[in-house]
Amino acid sequence: MGDRGKLKIGIYWAASCGGCDCALLEVNEQILDVAAGAEILLWPCAADAKYADLRGYKNGEIDLVLFNGAIRTAENREIAELIRAKTKYLVAFGSCAHTGGVIGLANLSTRNEIFTTVFGAEENWPRLESRVDGERLHLPEFLTRLTPLDSAVDVDYYVPGCPPPRQIVSDLFSALLSGDLPATGTIFASSKNLCDECPREREQRKITKILRPHEQEPDPETCLLDQGFLCMGPATRGGCGAVCPKANMPCTGCAGPTAKANDQGAAMLNTLASLVGTGEEGEDQLEAEDAILAQLDDVVGTFYRFSSATTLFKGRYRERNAATG
């Protein structure tokens, strides 16, 4: 047990790459304040805690848990439910916990299709129960569909980003250590879109060609969309300081949809449709605009890279996956 009066916090890693754990250290010397003011009871990435230890805590004994990663397996869901019972405040930390993240794109395929791609023939697929060297091995069920954290349990706060940017993580730690946490449901990011904090000059020019950064180096002063680069800024929450556009790279949407957008991809497609144009009229104009949009060779991967698990169309994915495994 730690010093009396210290906060009790936890950090958990579900279906994710682990980058969110690394992001916690980007607050530099503030991490020393966290260490002084809080006792970390759970952090599988850094300490070999056991699930039995977690089950041993009283309900609500842990003050706050940062949960990064999506719900992909039955184990992810079970531990999310257990952590929810043991903690006062649960934080969806990072894109995977917030909106499903990049790995949510797996929902475009059925479970059987995923297993075939990864393991090949069905006889090579993993089994829930098996024997290895005489020992019984149980694997968690691979769920039909990947979902964000709040599909499994109630979430108190959201910290978006892939990984969450330093300033947002710092704001969370400051609120935690001061005891001045905001109203539950708060997303630790700007309610406005990324364009609001991007320093580039935007004129809302018509797009006549869709470009990618490897094809042409962007002008560092001009709006990337004005140049024809697919920047998700108009449909993405701000709060990161527009770090990607400042590095001359388009925003890919990792902070999730803005407060006013129910569907990030649909919002961006709507923006793009208003910008595509050639100056021509009539059928020639429509054909020319169709030709421009035809340059989009991965609509879902571009506009739903981090939010496909929360798209308004997810019901169709669920029905398809349920029908075909």
PDB file of C-alpha atoms in Angstrom:
ATOM      1  CA  MET A   1       0.000   0.000   0.000  1.00  0.00           C
ATOM      2  CA  GLY A   2       1.127   3.538  -0.698  1.00  0.00           C
ATOM      3  CA  ASP A   3       1.185   6.601   1.497  1.00  0.00           C
ATOM      4  CA  ARG A   4      -2.064   7.594   3.141  1.00  0.00           C
ATOM      5  CA  GLY A   5      -3.832  10.259   1.071  1.00  0.00           C
ATOM      6  CA  LYS A   6      -2.300   9.239  -2.239  1.00  0.00           C
ATOM      7  CA  LEU A   7      -4.610   8.707  -5.182  1.00  0.00           C
ATOM      8  CA  LYS A   8      -4.937   5.153  -6.428  1.00  0.00           C
ATOM      9  CA  ILE A   9      -4.782   4.842 -10.191  1.00  0.00           C
ATOM     10  CA  GLY A  10      -4.466   2.120 -12.793  1.00  0.00           C
ATOM     11  CA  ILE A  11      -3.456   1.814 -16.432  1.00  0.00           C
ATOM     12  CA  TYR A  12      -4.679  -1.063 -18.566  1.00  0.00           C
ATOM     13  CA  TRP A  13      -3.862  -2.214 -22.085  1.00  0.00           C
ATOM     14  CA  ALA A  14      -6.528  -4.084 -24.094  1.00  0.00           C
ATOM     15  CA  ALA A  15      -6.648  -4.411 -27.917  1.00  0.00           C
ATOM     16  CA  SER A  16      -4.098  -1.810 -28.971  1.00  0.00           C
ATOM     17  CA  CYS A  17      -0.488  -1.342 -30.057  1.00  0.00           C
ATOM     18  CA  GLY A  18       0.900  -0.059 -26.752  1.00  0.00           C
ATOM     19  CA  GLY A  19       1.651   3.454 -27.983  1.00  0.00           C
ATOM     20  CA  CYS A  20      -0.746   4.959 -25.445  1.00  0.00           C
ATOM     21  CA  ASP A  21       1.382   3.597 -22.591  1.00  0.00           C
ATOM     22  CA  CYS A  22       4.395   5.358 -24.076  1.00  0.00           C
ATOM     23  CA  ALA A  23       2.409   8.599 -24.429  1.00  0.00           C
ATOM     24  CA  LEU A  24       2.037   8.779 -20.653  1.00  0.00           C
ATOM     25  CA  LEU A  25       5.747   9.511 -20.386  1.00  0.00           C
ATOM     26  CA  GLU A  26       5.642  12.419 -22.830  1.00  0.00           C
ATOM     27  CA  VAL A  27       4.485  14.804 -20.109  1.00  0.00           C
ATOM     28  CA  ASN A  28       8.165  15.041 -19.129  1.00  0.00           C
ATOM     29  CA  GLU A  29       8.795  16.155 -15.542  1.00  0.00           C
ATOM     30  CA  GLN A  30       5.054  16.175 -14.754  1.00  0.00           C
ATOM     31  CA  ILE A  31       5.324  12.404 -14.458  1.00  0.00           C
ATOM     32  CA  LEU A  32       7.224  13.059 -11.217  1.00  0.00           C
ATOM     33  CA  ASP A  33       4.173  14.896  -9.871  1.00  0.00           C
ATOM     34  CA  VAL A  34       2.037  11.904 -10.792  1.00  0.00           C
ATOM     35  CA  ALA A  35       4.444   9.567  -9.013  1.00  0.00           C
ATOM     36  CA  ALA A  36       4.394  11.789  -5.919  1.00  0.00           C
ATOM     37  CA  GLY A  37       0.619  12.167  -5.806  1.00  0.00           C
ATOM     38  CA  ALA A  38      -0.613   8.780  -6.939  1.00  0.00           C
ATOM     39  CA  GLU A  39       0.033   5.106  -6.314  1.00  0.00           C
ATOM     40  CA  ILE A  40      -0.208   2.973  -9.439  1.00  0.00           C
ATOM     41  CA  LEU A  41      -2.029  -0.217  -8.491  1.00  0.00           C
ATOM     42  CA  LEU A  42      -2.285  -1.667 -11.978  1.00  0.00           C
ATOM     43  CA  TRP A  43      -0.048  -1.239 -15.044  1.00  0.00           C
ATOM     44  CA  PRO A  44       0.555  -4.529 -16.901  1.00  0.00           C
ATOM     45  CA  CYS A  45       2.908  -2.830 -19.356  1.00  0.00           C
ATOM     46  CA  ALA A  46       5.306  -1.902 -16.540  1.00  0.00           C
ATOM     47  CA  ALA A  47       4.588  -4.321 -13.679  1.00  0.00           C
ATOM     48  CA  ASP A  48       3.575  -7.983 -13.517  1.00  0.00           C
ATOM     49  CA  ALA A  49       0.258  -7.571 -11.735  1.00  0.00           C
ATOM     50  CA  LYS A  50      -2.203 -10.478 -11.708  1.00  0.00           C
ATOM     51  CA  TYR A  51      -5.939 -10.426 -12.341  1.00  0.00           C
ATOM     52  CA  ALA A  52      -6.325 -11.905  -8.865  1.00  0.00           C
ATOM     53  CA  ASP A  53      -4.802  -8.693  -7.476  1.00  0.00           C
ATOM     54  CA  LEU A  54      -7.366  -6.623  -9.358  1.00  0.00           C
ATOM     55  CA  ARG A  55     -10.222  -8.809  -8.153  1.00  0.00           C
ATOM     56  CA  GLY A  56      -8.967  -8.354  -4.605  1.00  0.00           C
ATOM     57  CA  TYR A  57      -9.616  -4.605  -4.540  1.00  0.00           C
ATOM     58  CA  LYS A  58     -12.889  -3.350  -3.140  1.00  0.00           C
ATOM     59  CA  ASN A  59     -15.471  -1.975  -5.534  1.00  0.00           C
ATOM     60  CA  GLY A  60     -14.673   1.674  -6.153  1.00  0.00           C
ATOM     61  CA  GLU A  61     -11.333   1.428  -4.338  1.00  0.00           C
ATOM     62  CA  ILE A  62      -9.298   2.668  -7.322  1.00  0.00           C
ATOM     63  CA  ASP A  63      -9.762   6.374  -7.997  1.00  0.00           C
ATOM     64  CA  LEU A  64      -9.142   6.384 -11.760  1.00  0.00           C
ATOM     65  CA  VAL A  65      -8.092   3.953 -14.481  1.00  0.00           C
ATOM     66  CA  LEU A  66      -6.734   4.869 -17.909  1.00  0.00           C
ATOM     67  CA  PHE A  67      -8.004   2.127 -20.203  1.00  0.00           C
ATOM     68  CA  ASN A  68      -6.345   2.066 -23.614  1.00  0.00           C
ATOM     69  CA  GLY A  69      -7.358  -0.313 -26.355  1.00  0.00           C
ATOM     70  CA  ALA A  70     -10.597  -1.545 -27.881  1.00  0.00           C
ATOM     71  CA  ILE A  71     -12.777  -4.527 -26.988  1.00  0.00           C
ATOM     72  CA  ARG A  72     -11.729  -7.330 -29.338  1.00  0.00           C
ATOM     73  CA  THR A  73     -11.844 -10.466 -27.144  1.00  0.00           C
ATOM     74  CA  ALA A  74     -13.994 -11.828 -24.357  1.00  0.00           C
ATOM     75  CA  GLU A  75     -11.057 -11.213 -22.015  1.00  0.00           C
ATOM     76  CA  ASN A  76     -10.993  -7.509 -22.978  1.00  0.00           C
ATOM     77  CA  ARG A  77     -14.688  -7.274 -22.159  1.00  0.00           C
ATOM     78  CA  GLU A  78     -14.406  -9.226 -18.895  1.00  0.00           C
ATOM     79  CA  ILE A  79     -11.532  -7.090 -17.595  1.00  0.00           C
ATOM     80  CA  ALA A  80     -13.259  -3.882 -18.678  1.00  0.00           C
ATOM     81  CA  GLU A  81     -16.272  -4.908 -16.581  1.00  0.00           C
ATOM     82  CA  LEU A  82     -14.034  -5.795 -13.641  1.00  0.00           C
ATOM     83  CA  ILE A  83     -12.117  -2.512 -13.832  1.00  0.00           C
ATOM     84  CA  ARG A  84     -15.375  -0.595 -14.099  1.00  0.00           C
ATOM     85  CA  ALA A  85     -16.516  -2.152 -10.812  1.00  0.00           C
ATOM     86  CA  LYS A  86     -13.245  -1.415  -9.035  1.00  0.00           C
ATOM     87  CA  THR A  87     -12.765   2.214 -10.096  1.00  0.00           C
ATOM     88  CA  LYS A  88     -14.548   5.497  -9.453  1.00  0.00           C
ATOM     89  CA  TYR A  89     -13.607   7.079 -12.781  1.00  0.00           C
ATOM     90  CA  LEU A  90     -12.883   5.181 -15.978  1.00  0.00           C
ATOM     91  CA  VAL A  91     -11.073   6.926 -18.836  1.00  0.00           C
ATOM     92  CA  ALA A  92     -11.152   5.773 -22.457  1.00  0.00           C
ATOM     93  CA  PHE A  93      -7.544   6.623 -23.249  1.00  0.00           C
ATOM     94  CA  GLY A  94      -6.558   6.871 -26.907  1.00  0.00           C
ATOM     95  CA  SER A  95      -8.298   6.287 -30.210  1.00  0.00           C
ATOM     96  CA  CYS A  96      -8.841   2.549 -29.821  1.00  0.00           C
ATOM     97  CA  ALA A  97     -10.724   2.944 -26.544  1.00  0.00           C
ATOM     98  CA  HIS A  98     -12.449   6.128 -27.744  1.00  0.00           C
ATOM     99  CA  THR A  99     -13.656   5.213 -31.250  1.00  0.00           C
ATOM    100  CA  GLY A 100     -12.202   1.777 -31.998  1.00  0.00           C
ATOM    101  CA  GLY A 101      -9.068   3.107 -33.676  1.00  0.00           C
ATOM    102  CA  VAL A 102      -7.291   1.780 -36.735  1.00  0.00           C
ATOM    103  CA  ILE A 103      -7.914  -1.817 -35.690  1.00  0.00           C
ATOM    104  CA  GLY A 104     -11.660  -1.150 -36.016  1.00  0.00           C
ATOM    105  CA  LEU A 105     -11.154  -1.500 -39.772  1.00  0.00           C
ATOM    106  CA  ALA A 106     -11.129  -5.240 -39.106  1.00  0.00           C
ATOM    107  CA  ASN A 107     -14.925  -4.959 -38.841  1.00  0.00           C
ATOM    108  CA  LEU A 108     -14.985  -4.780 -42.632  1.00  0.00           C
ATOM    109  CA  SER A 109     -14.155  -8.489 -42.571  1.00  0.00           C
ATOM    110  CA  THR A 110     -15.865 -11.381 -40.847  1.00  0.00           C
ATOM    111  CA  ARG A 111     -14.158 -13.319 -38.091  1.00  0.00           C
ATOM    112  CA  ASN A 112     -13.682 -16.262 -40.448  1.00  0.00           C
ATOM    113  CA  GLU A 113     -12.105 -14.015 -43.070  1.00  0.00           C
ATOM    114  CA  ILE A 114      -9.702 -12.601 -40.497  1.00  0.00           C
ATOM    115  CA  PHE A 115      -8.704 -16.054 -39.269  1.00  0.00           C
ATOM    116  CA  THR A 116      -8.179 -17.270 -42.845  1.00  0.00           C
ATOM    117  CA  THR A 117      -5.937 -14.297 -43.608  1.00  0.00           C
ATOM    118  CA  VAL A 118      -3.871 -14.698 -40.430  1.00  0.00           C
ATOM    119  CA  PHE A 119      -3.783 -18.480 -39.930  1.00  0.00           C
ATOM    120  CA  GLY A 120      -4.615 -19.950 -43.347  1.00  0.00           C
ATOM    121  CA  ALA A 121      -6.552 -23.224 -43.489  1.00  0.00           C
ATOM    122  CA  GLU A 122      -9.211 -23.798 -40.837  1.00  0.00           C
ATOM    123  CA  GLU A 123      -7.267 -26.631 -39.215  1.00  0.00           C
ATOM    124  CA  ASN A 124      -4.646 -24.035 -38.246  1.00  0.00           C
ATOM    125  CA  TRP A 125      -7.109 -21.738 -36.516  1.00  0.00           C
ATOM    126  CA  PRO A 126      -6.707 -21.311 -32.743  1.00  0.00           C
ATOM    127  CA  ARG A 127      -9.099 -23.289 -30.552  1.00  0.00           C
ATOM    128  CA  LEU A 128     -10.671 -21.964 -27.359  1.00  0.00           C
ATOM    129  CA  GLU A 129      -9.650 -25.160 -25.573  1.00  0.00           C
ATOM    130  CA  SER A 130      -6.536 -27.212 -26.288  1.00  0.00           C
ATOM    131  CA  ARG A 131      -3.806 -29.256 -24.618  1.00  0.00           C
ATOM    132  CA  VAL A 132      -0.149 -28.256 -24.769  1.00  0.00           C
ATOM    133  CA  ASP A 133       2.417 -30.569 -23.156  1.00  0.00           C
ATOM    134  CA  GLY A 134      -0.321 -32.074 -21.068  1.00  0.00           C
ATOM    135  CA  GLU A 135      -1.565 -28.731 -19.809  1.00  0.00           C
ATOM    136  CA  ARG A 136      -5.027 -27.320 -20.527  1.00  0.00           C
ATOM    137  CA  LEU A 137      -4.866 -24.070 -22.486  1.00  0.00           C
ATOM    138  CA  HIS A 138      -7.840 -21.717 -22.694  1.00  0.00           C
ATOM    139  CA  LEU A 139      -7.834 -18.796 -25.132  1.00  0.00           C
ATOM    140  CA  PRO A 140     -10.294 -15.889 -24.912  1.00  0.00           C
ATOM    141  CA  GLU A 141     -13.031 -15.799 -27.499  1.00  0.00           C
ATOM    142  CA  PHE A 142     -12.336 -13.565 -30.508  1.00  0.00           C
ATOM    143  CA  LEU A 143     -15.521 -11.491 -30.608  1.00  0.00           C
ATOM    144  CA  THR A 144     -17.542 -11.105 -33.775  1.00  0.00           C
ATOM    145  CA  ARG A 145     -16.978  -7.365 -33.839  1.00  0.00           C
ATOM    146  CA  LEU A 146     -14.443  -4.934 -32.394  1.00  0.00           C
ATOM    147  CA  THR A 147     -15.992  -2.076 -30.414  1.00  0.00           C
ATOM    148  CA  PRO A 148     -14.806   0.909 -28.359  1.00  0.00           C
ATOM    149  CA  LEU A 149     -14.696   0.757 -24.578  1.00  0.00           C
ATOM    150  CA  ASP A 150     -18.054   2.433 -23.956  1.00  0.00           C
ATOM    151  CA  SER A 151     -19.815  -0.366 -25.838  1.00  0.00           C
ATOM    152  CA  ALA A 152     -18.923  -2.675 -22.940  1.00  0.00           C
ATOM    153  CA  VAL A 153     -19.060  -0.411 -19.871  1.00  0.00           C
ATOM    154  CA  ASP A 154     -19.888   3.138 -18.850  1.00  0.00           C
ATOM    155  CA  VAL A 155     -17.028   5.573 -19.438  1.00  0.00           C
ATOM    156  CA  ASP A 156     -16.512   8.770 -17.437  1.00  0.00           C
ATOM    157  CA  TYR A 157     -13.901  10.577 -19.540  1.00  0.00           C
ATOM    158  CA  TYR A 158     -12.366  10.360 -23.001  1.00  0.00           C
ATOM    159  CA  VAL A 159      -8.806  11.222 -24.005  1.00  0.00           C
ATOM    160  CA  PRO A 160      -8.595  10.962 -27.810  1.00  0.00           C
ATOM    161  CA  GLY A 161      -5.587  10.631 -30.085  1.00  0.00           C
ATOM    162  CA  CYS A 162      -3.306   7.993 -31.578  1.00  0.00           C
ATOM    163  CA  PRO A 163      -1.569   8.308 -29.232  1.00  0.00           C
ATOM    164  CA  PRO A 164      -3.052  11.098 -27.084  1.00  0.00           C
ATOM    165  CA  PRO A 165      -0.926  14.258 -27.502  1.00  0.00           C
ATOM    166  CA  ARG A 166       1.233  15.524 -24.673  1.00  0.00           C
ATOM    167  CA  GLN A 167      -0.875  18.599 -23.836  1.00  0.00           C
ATOM    168  CA  ILE A 168      -4.110  16.624 -23.511  1.00  0.00           C
ATOM    169  CA  VAL A 169      -2.442  14.011 -21.280  1.00  0.00           C
ATOM    170  CA  SER A 170      -0.973  16.831 -19.202  1.00  0.00           C
ATOM    171  CA  ASP A 171      -4.408  18.447 -18.832  1.00  0.00           C
ATOM    172  CA  LEU A 172      -5.830  15.153 -17.576  1.00  0.00           C
ATOM    173  CA  PHE A 173      -3.046  14.692 -15.027  1.00  0.00           C
ATOM    174  CA  SER A 174      -3.420  18.289 -13.825  1.00  0.00           C
ATOM    175  CA  ALA A 175      -7.156  17.833 -13.296  1.00  0.00           C
ATOM    176  CA  LEU A 176      -6.597  14.518 -11.522  1.00  0.00           C
ATOM    177  CA  LEU A 177      -3.885  15.743  -9.163  1.00  0.00           C
ATOM    178  CA  SER A 178      -5.740  18.960  -8.318  1.00  0.00           C
ATOM    179  CA  GLY A 179      -8.950  17.072  -7.575  1.00  0.00           C
ATOM    180  CA  ASP A 180     -10.745  19.292 -10.068  1.00  0.00           C
ATOM    181  CA  LEU A 181     -11.995  16.771 -12.596  1.00  0.00           C
ATOM    182  CA  PRO A 182     -14.633  18.127 -15.020  1.00  0.00           C
ATOM    183  CA  ALA A 183     -18.158  16.821 -15.435  1.00  0.00           C
ATOM    184  CA  THR A 184     -18.332  13.171 -16.402  1.00  0.00           C
ATOM    185  CA  GLY A 185     -18.662  12.650 -20.121  1.00  0.00           C
ATOM    186  CA  THR A 186     -16.013  15.255 -20.872  1.00  0.00           C
ATOM    187  CA  ILE A 187     -13.749  14.657 -23.863  1.00  0.00           C
ATOM    188  CA  PHE A 188     -10.301  16.065 -23.133  1.00  0.00           C
ATOM    189  CA  ALA A 189      -9.976  17.865 -26.452  1.00  0.00           C
ATOM    190  CA  SER A 190     -11.337  20.931 -28.192  1.00  0.00           C
ATOM    191  CA  SER A 191     -15.025  21.014 -29.085  1.00  0.00           C
ATOM    192  CA  LYS A 192     -14.014  22.768 -32.336  1.00  0.00           C
ATOM    193  CA  ASN A 193     -12.389  21.168 -35.335  1.00  0.00           C
ATOM    194  CA  LEU A 194      -8.687  20.954 -36.046  1.00  0.00           C
ATOM    195  CA  CYS A 195      -8.866  23.719 -38.657  1.00  0.00           C
ATOM    196  CA  ASP A 196      -9.621  26.164 -35.842  1.00  0.00           C
ATOM    197  CA  GLU A 197      -6.079  25.764 -34.470  1.00  0.00           C
ATOM    198  CA  CYS A 198      -4.237  25.096 -37.724  1.00  0.00           C
ATOM    199  CA  PRO A 199      -1.960  28.028 -38.718  1.00  0.00           C
ATOM    200  CA  ARG A 200      -2.238  27.397 -42.464  1.00  0.00           C
ATOM    201  CA  GLU A 201      -4.028  29.865 -44.707  1.00  0.00           C
ATOM    202  CA  ARG A 202      -7.277  28.453 -46.052  1.00  0.00           C
ATOM    203  CA  GLU A 203      -9.190  29.900 -49.005  1.00  0.00           C
ATOM    204  CA  GLN A 204     -11.546  26.951 -49.608  1.00  0.00           C
ATOM    205  CA  ARG A 205     -10.316  26.520 -53.142  1.00  0.00           C
ATOM    206  CA  LYS A 206     -11.962  24.011 -55.442  1.00  0.00           C
ATOM    207  CA  ILE A 207     -10.178  20.663 -55.562  1.00  0.00           C
ATOM    208  CA  THR A 208      -9.332  19.544 -59.091  1.00  0.00           C
ATOM    209  CA  LYS A 209      -6.964  16.696 -58.196  1.00  0.00           C
ATOM    210  CA  ILE A 210      -6.510  14.530 -55.120  1.00  0.00           C
ATOM    211  CA  LEU A 211      -2.884  14.345 -54.024  1.00  0.00           C
ATOM    212  CA  ARG A 212      -0.935  12.256 -51.523  1.00  0.00           C
ATOM    213  CA  PRO A 213       2.144  13.502 -49.648  1.00  0.00           C
ATOM    214  CA  HIS A 214       4.442  10.967 -51.348  1.00  0.00           C
ATOM    215  CA  GLU A 215       3.396  12.303 -54.756  1.00  0.00           C
ATOM    216  CA  GLN A 216       4.124  15.960 -54.135  1.00  0.00           C
ATOM    217  CA  GLU A 217       5.570  17.940 -51.251  1.00  0.00           C
ATOM    218  CA  PRO A 218       2.875  20.239 -49.809  1.00  0.00           C
ATOM    219  CA  ASP A 219       3.334  23.982 -49.541  1.00  0.00           C
ATOM    220  CA  PRO A 220       3.892  24.457 -45.772  1.00  0.00           C
ATOM    221  CA  GLU A 221       1.910  27.720 -45.607  1.00  0.00           C
ATOM    222  CA  THR A 222      -1.259  26.832 -47.530  1.00  0.00           C
ATOM    223  CA  CYS A 223      -4.218  24.744 -46.354  1.00  0.00           C
ATOM    224  CA  LEU A 224      -3.608  21.141 -47.304  1.00  0.00           C
ATOM    225  CA  LEU A 225      -7.171  20.702 -48.552  1.00  0.00           C
ATOM    226  CA  ASP A 226      -6.774  23.773 -50.767  1.00  0.00           C
ATOM    227  CA  GLN A 227      -3.808  22.006 -52.325  1.00  0.00           C
ATOM    228  CA  GLY A 228      -5.765  18.785 -52.885  1.00  0.00           C
ATOM    229  CA  PHE A 229      -4.328  16.750 -50.007  1.00  0.00           C
ATOM    230  CA  LEU A 230      -6.967  14.834 -48.040  1.00  0.00           C
ATOM    231  CA  CYS A 231      -6.706  16.427 -44.603  1.00  0.00           C
ATOM    232  CA  MET A 232      -9.345  15.315 -42.078  1.00  0.00           C
ATOM    233  CA  GLY A 233      -9.112  18.580 -40.125  1.00  0.00           C
ATOM    234  CA  PRO A 234     -12.648  19.833 -40.892  1.00  0.00           C
ATOM    235  CA  ALA A 235     -14.238  16.693 -39.382  1.00  0.00           C
ATOM    236  CA  THR A 236     -11.779  16.074 -36.526  1.00  0.00           C
ATOM    237  CA  ARG A 237     -11.601  17.443 -32.980  1.00  0.00           C
ATOM    238  CA  GLY A 238      -8.814  19.857 -32.234  1.00  0.00           C
ATOM    239  CA  GLY A 239      -6.697  19.895 -29.113  1.00  0.00           C
ATOM    240  CA  CYS A 240      -3.439  18.469 -30.435  1.00  0.00           C
ATOM    241  CA  GLY A 241      -2.202  21.830 -31.718  1.00  0.00           C
ATOM    242  CA  ALA A 242      -2.509  20.662 -35.345  1.00  0.00           C
ATOM    243  CA  VAL A 243       0.764  18.785 -34.920  1.00  0.00           C
ATOM    244  CA  CYS A 244       0.467  16.836 -38.201  1.00  0.00           C
ATOM    245  CA  PRO A 245      -0.337  19.815 -40.477  1.00  0.00           C
ATOM    246  CA  LYS A 246       2.499  21.734 -38.788  1.00  0.00           C
ATOM    247  CA  ALA A 247       4.777  18.863 -39.788  1.00  0.00           C
ATOM    248  CA  ASN A 248       3.490  19.216 -43.384  1.00  0.00           C
ATOM    249  CA  MET A 249       1.351  16.079 -43.164  1.00  0.00           C
ATOM    250  CA  PRO A 250      -2.452  15.894 -43.476  1.00  0.00           C
ATOM    251  CA  CYS A 251      -4.545  15.142 -40.394  1.00  0.00           C
ATOM    252  CA  THR A 252      -5.740  11.528 -40.461  1.00  0.00           C
ATOM    253  CA  GLY A 253      -8.554  12.022 -37.928  1.00  0.00           C
ATOM    254  CA  CYS A 254      -7.198  10.254 -34.844  1.00  0.00           C
ATOM    255  CA  ALA A 255      -8.984  12.544 -32.344  1.00  0.00           C
ATOM    256  CA  GLY A 256     -12.383  11.420 -33.596  1.00  0.00           C
ATOM    257  CA  PRO A 257     -15.371  13.446 -34.788  1.00  0.00           C
ATOM    258  CA  THR A 258     -16.111  16.991 -33.719  1.00  0.00           C
ATOM    259  CA  ALA A 259     -18.836  17.706 -31.173  1.00  0.00           C
ATOM    260  CA  LYS A 260     -21.300  18.494 -33.969  1.00  0.00           C
ATOM    261  CA  ALA A 261     -20.553  15.464 -36.161  1.00  0.00           C
ATOM    262  CA  ASN A 262     -22.357  12.187 -35.508  1.00  0.00           C
ATOM    263  CA  ASP A 263     -20.299  10.391 -38.148  1.00  0.00           C
ATOM    264  CA  GLN A 264     -16.745  11.536 -38.847  1.00  0.00           C
ATOM    265  CA  GLY A 265     -16.442   9.987 -42.294  1.00  0.00           C
ATOM    266  CA  ALA A 266     -19.790  11.292 -43.485  1.00  0.00           C
ATOM    267  CA  ALA A 267     -18.910  14.788 -42.239  1.00  0.00           C
ATOM    268  CA  MET A 268     -15.622  14.732 -44.143  1.00  0.00           C
ATOM    269  CA  LEU A 269     -17.208  13.378 -47.297  1.00  0.00           C
ATOM    270  CA  ASN A 270     -19.733  16.201 -47.121  1.00  0.00           C
ATOM    271  CA  THR A 271     -16.900  18.729 -46.855  1.00  0.00           C
ATOM    272  CA  LEU A 272     -15.039  17.158 -49.746  1.00  0.00           C
ATOM    273  CA  ALA A 273     -18.137  17.114 -51.961  1.00  0.00           C
ATOM    274  CA  SER A 274     -18.503  20.864 -51.477  1.00  0.00           C
ATOM    275  CA  LEU A 275     -14.906  21.480 -52.544  1.00  0.00           C
ATOM    276  CA  VAL A 276     -14.620  19.256 -55.600  1.00  0.00           C
ATOM    277  CA  GLY A 277     -15.098  21.253 -58.789  1.00  0.00           C
ATOM    278  CA  THR A 278     -13.706  22.148 -62.173  1.00  0.00           C
ATOM    279  CA  GLY A 279     -15.511  25.330 -63.103  1.00  0.00           C
ATOM    280  CA  GLU A 280     -17.395  23.520 -65.857  1.00  0.00           C
ATOM    281  CA  GLU A 281     -21.173  23.192 -66.013  1.00  0.00           C
ATOM    282  CA  GLY A 282     -23.757  20.557 -66.842  1.00  0.00           C
ATOM    283  CA  GLU A 283     -22.978  16.923 -67.557  1.00  0.00           C
ATOM    284  CA  ASP A 284     -19.348  17.708 -68.267  1.00  0.00           C
ATOM    285  CA  GLN A 285     -19.018  19.097 -64.766  1.00  0.00           C
ATOM    286  CA  LEU A 286     -20.565  16.007 -63.186  1.00  0.00           C
ATOM    287  CA  GLU A 287     -18.329  13.690 -65.185  1.00  0.00           C
ATOM    288  CA  ALA A 288     -15.265  15.729 -64.234  1.00  0.00           C
ATOM    289  CA  GLU A 289     -16.200  15.720 -60.549  1.00  0.00           C
ATOM    290  CA  ASP A 290     -16.843  11.982 -60.648  1.00  0.00           C
ATOM    291  CA  ALA A 291     -13.396  11.532 -62.161  1.00  0.00           C
ATOM    292  CA  ILE A 292     -11.842  13.491 -59.293  1.00  0.00           C
ATOM    293  CA  LEU A 293     -13.693  11.480 -56.641  1.00  0.00           C
ATOM    294  CA  ALA A 294     -12.742   8.257 -58.429  1.00  0.00           C
ATOM    295  CA  GLN A 295      -9.164   8.990 -57.340  1.00  0.00           C
ATOM    296  CA  LEU A 296     -10.255   7.929 -53.837  1.00  0.00           C
ATOM    297  CA  ASP A 297      -9.108   4.313 -53.826  1.00  0.00           C
ATOM    298  CA  ASP A 298      -9.826   3.632 -50.129  1.00  0.00           C
ATOM    299  CA  VAL A 299     -12.832   5.587 -48.907  1.00  0.00           C
ATOM    300  CA  VAL A 300     -13.278   3.738 -45.623  1.00  0.00           C
ATOM    301  CA  GLY A 301      -9.568   3.657 -44.790  1.00  0.00           C
ATOM    302  CA  THR A 302      -9.292   7.376 -45.529  1.00  0.00           C
ATOM    303  CA  PHE A 303     -12.407   8.797 -43.898  1.00  0.00           C
ATOM    304  CA  TYR A 304     -12.990   6.188 -41.182  1.00  0.00           C
ATOM    305  CA  ARG A 305      -9.399   5.284 -40.368  1.00  0.00           C
ATOM    306  CA  PHE A 306      -9.943   5.709 -36.634  1.00  0.00           C
ATOM    307  CA  SER A 307     -13.736   5.677 -36.336  1.00  0.00           C
ATOM    308  CA  SER A 308     -15.021   2.792 -38.454  1.00  0.00           C
ATOM    309  CA  ALA A 309     -16.108   0.966 -35.273  1.00  0.00           C
ATOM    310  CA  THR A 310     -18.448   3.844 -34.420  1.00  0.00           C
ATOM    311  CA  THR A 311     -19.760   4.703 -37.868  1.00  0.00           C
ATOM    312  CA  LEU A 312     -23.514   5.005 -38.296  1.00  0.00           C
ATOM    313  CA  PHE A 313     -23.250   2.033 -40.673  1.00  0.00           C
ATOM    314  CA  LYS A 314     -21.931  -0.340 -37.996  1.00  0.00           C
ATOM    315  CA  GLY A 315     -25.267  -2.115 -37.763  1.00  0.00           C
ATOM    316  CA  ARG A 316     -24.767  -3.501 -41.248  1.00  0.00           C
ATOM    317  CA  TYR A 317     -21.318  -4.760 -40.315  1.00  0.00           C
ATOM    318  CA  ARG A 318     -22.771  -6.428 -37.225  1.00  0.00           C
ATOM    319  CA  GLU A 319     -25.493  -8.186 -39.240  1.00  0.00           C
ATOM    320  CA  ARG A 320     -23.005  -9.360 -41.854  1.00  0.00           C
ATOM    321  CA  ASN A 321     -20.537 -10.653 -39.305  1.00  0.00           C
ATOM    322  CA  ALA A 322     -23.226 -12.413 -37.275  1.00  0.00           C
ATOM    323  CA  ALA A 323     -24.461 -14.168 -40.400  1.00  0.00           C
ATOM    324  CA  THR A 324     -21.056 -15.355 -41.612  1.00  0.00           C
ATOM    325  CA  GLY A 325     -18.976 -15.760 -38.465  1.00  0.00           C
TER     326      GLY A 325
END
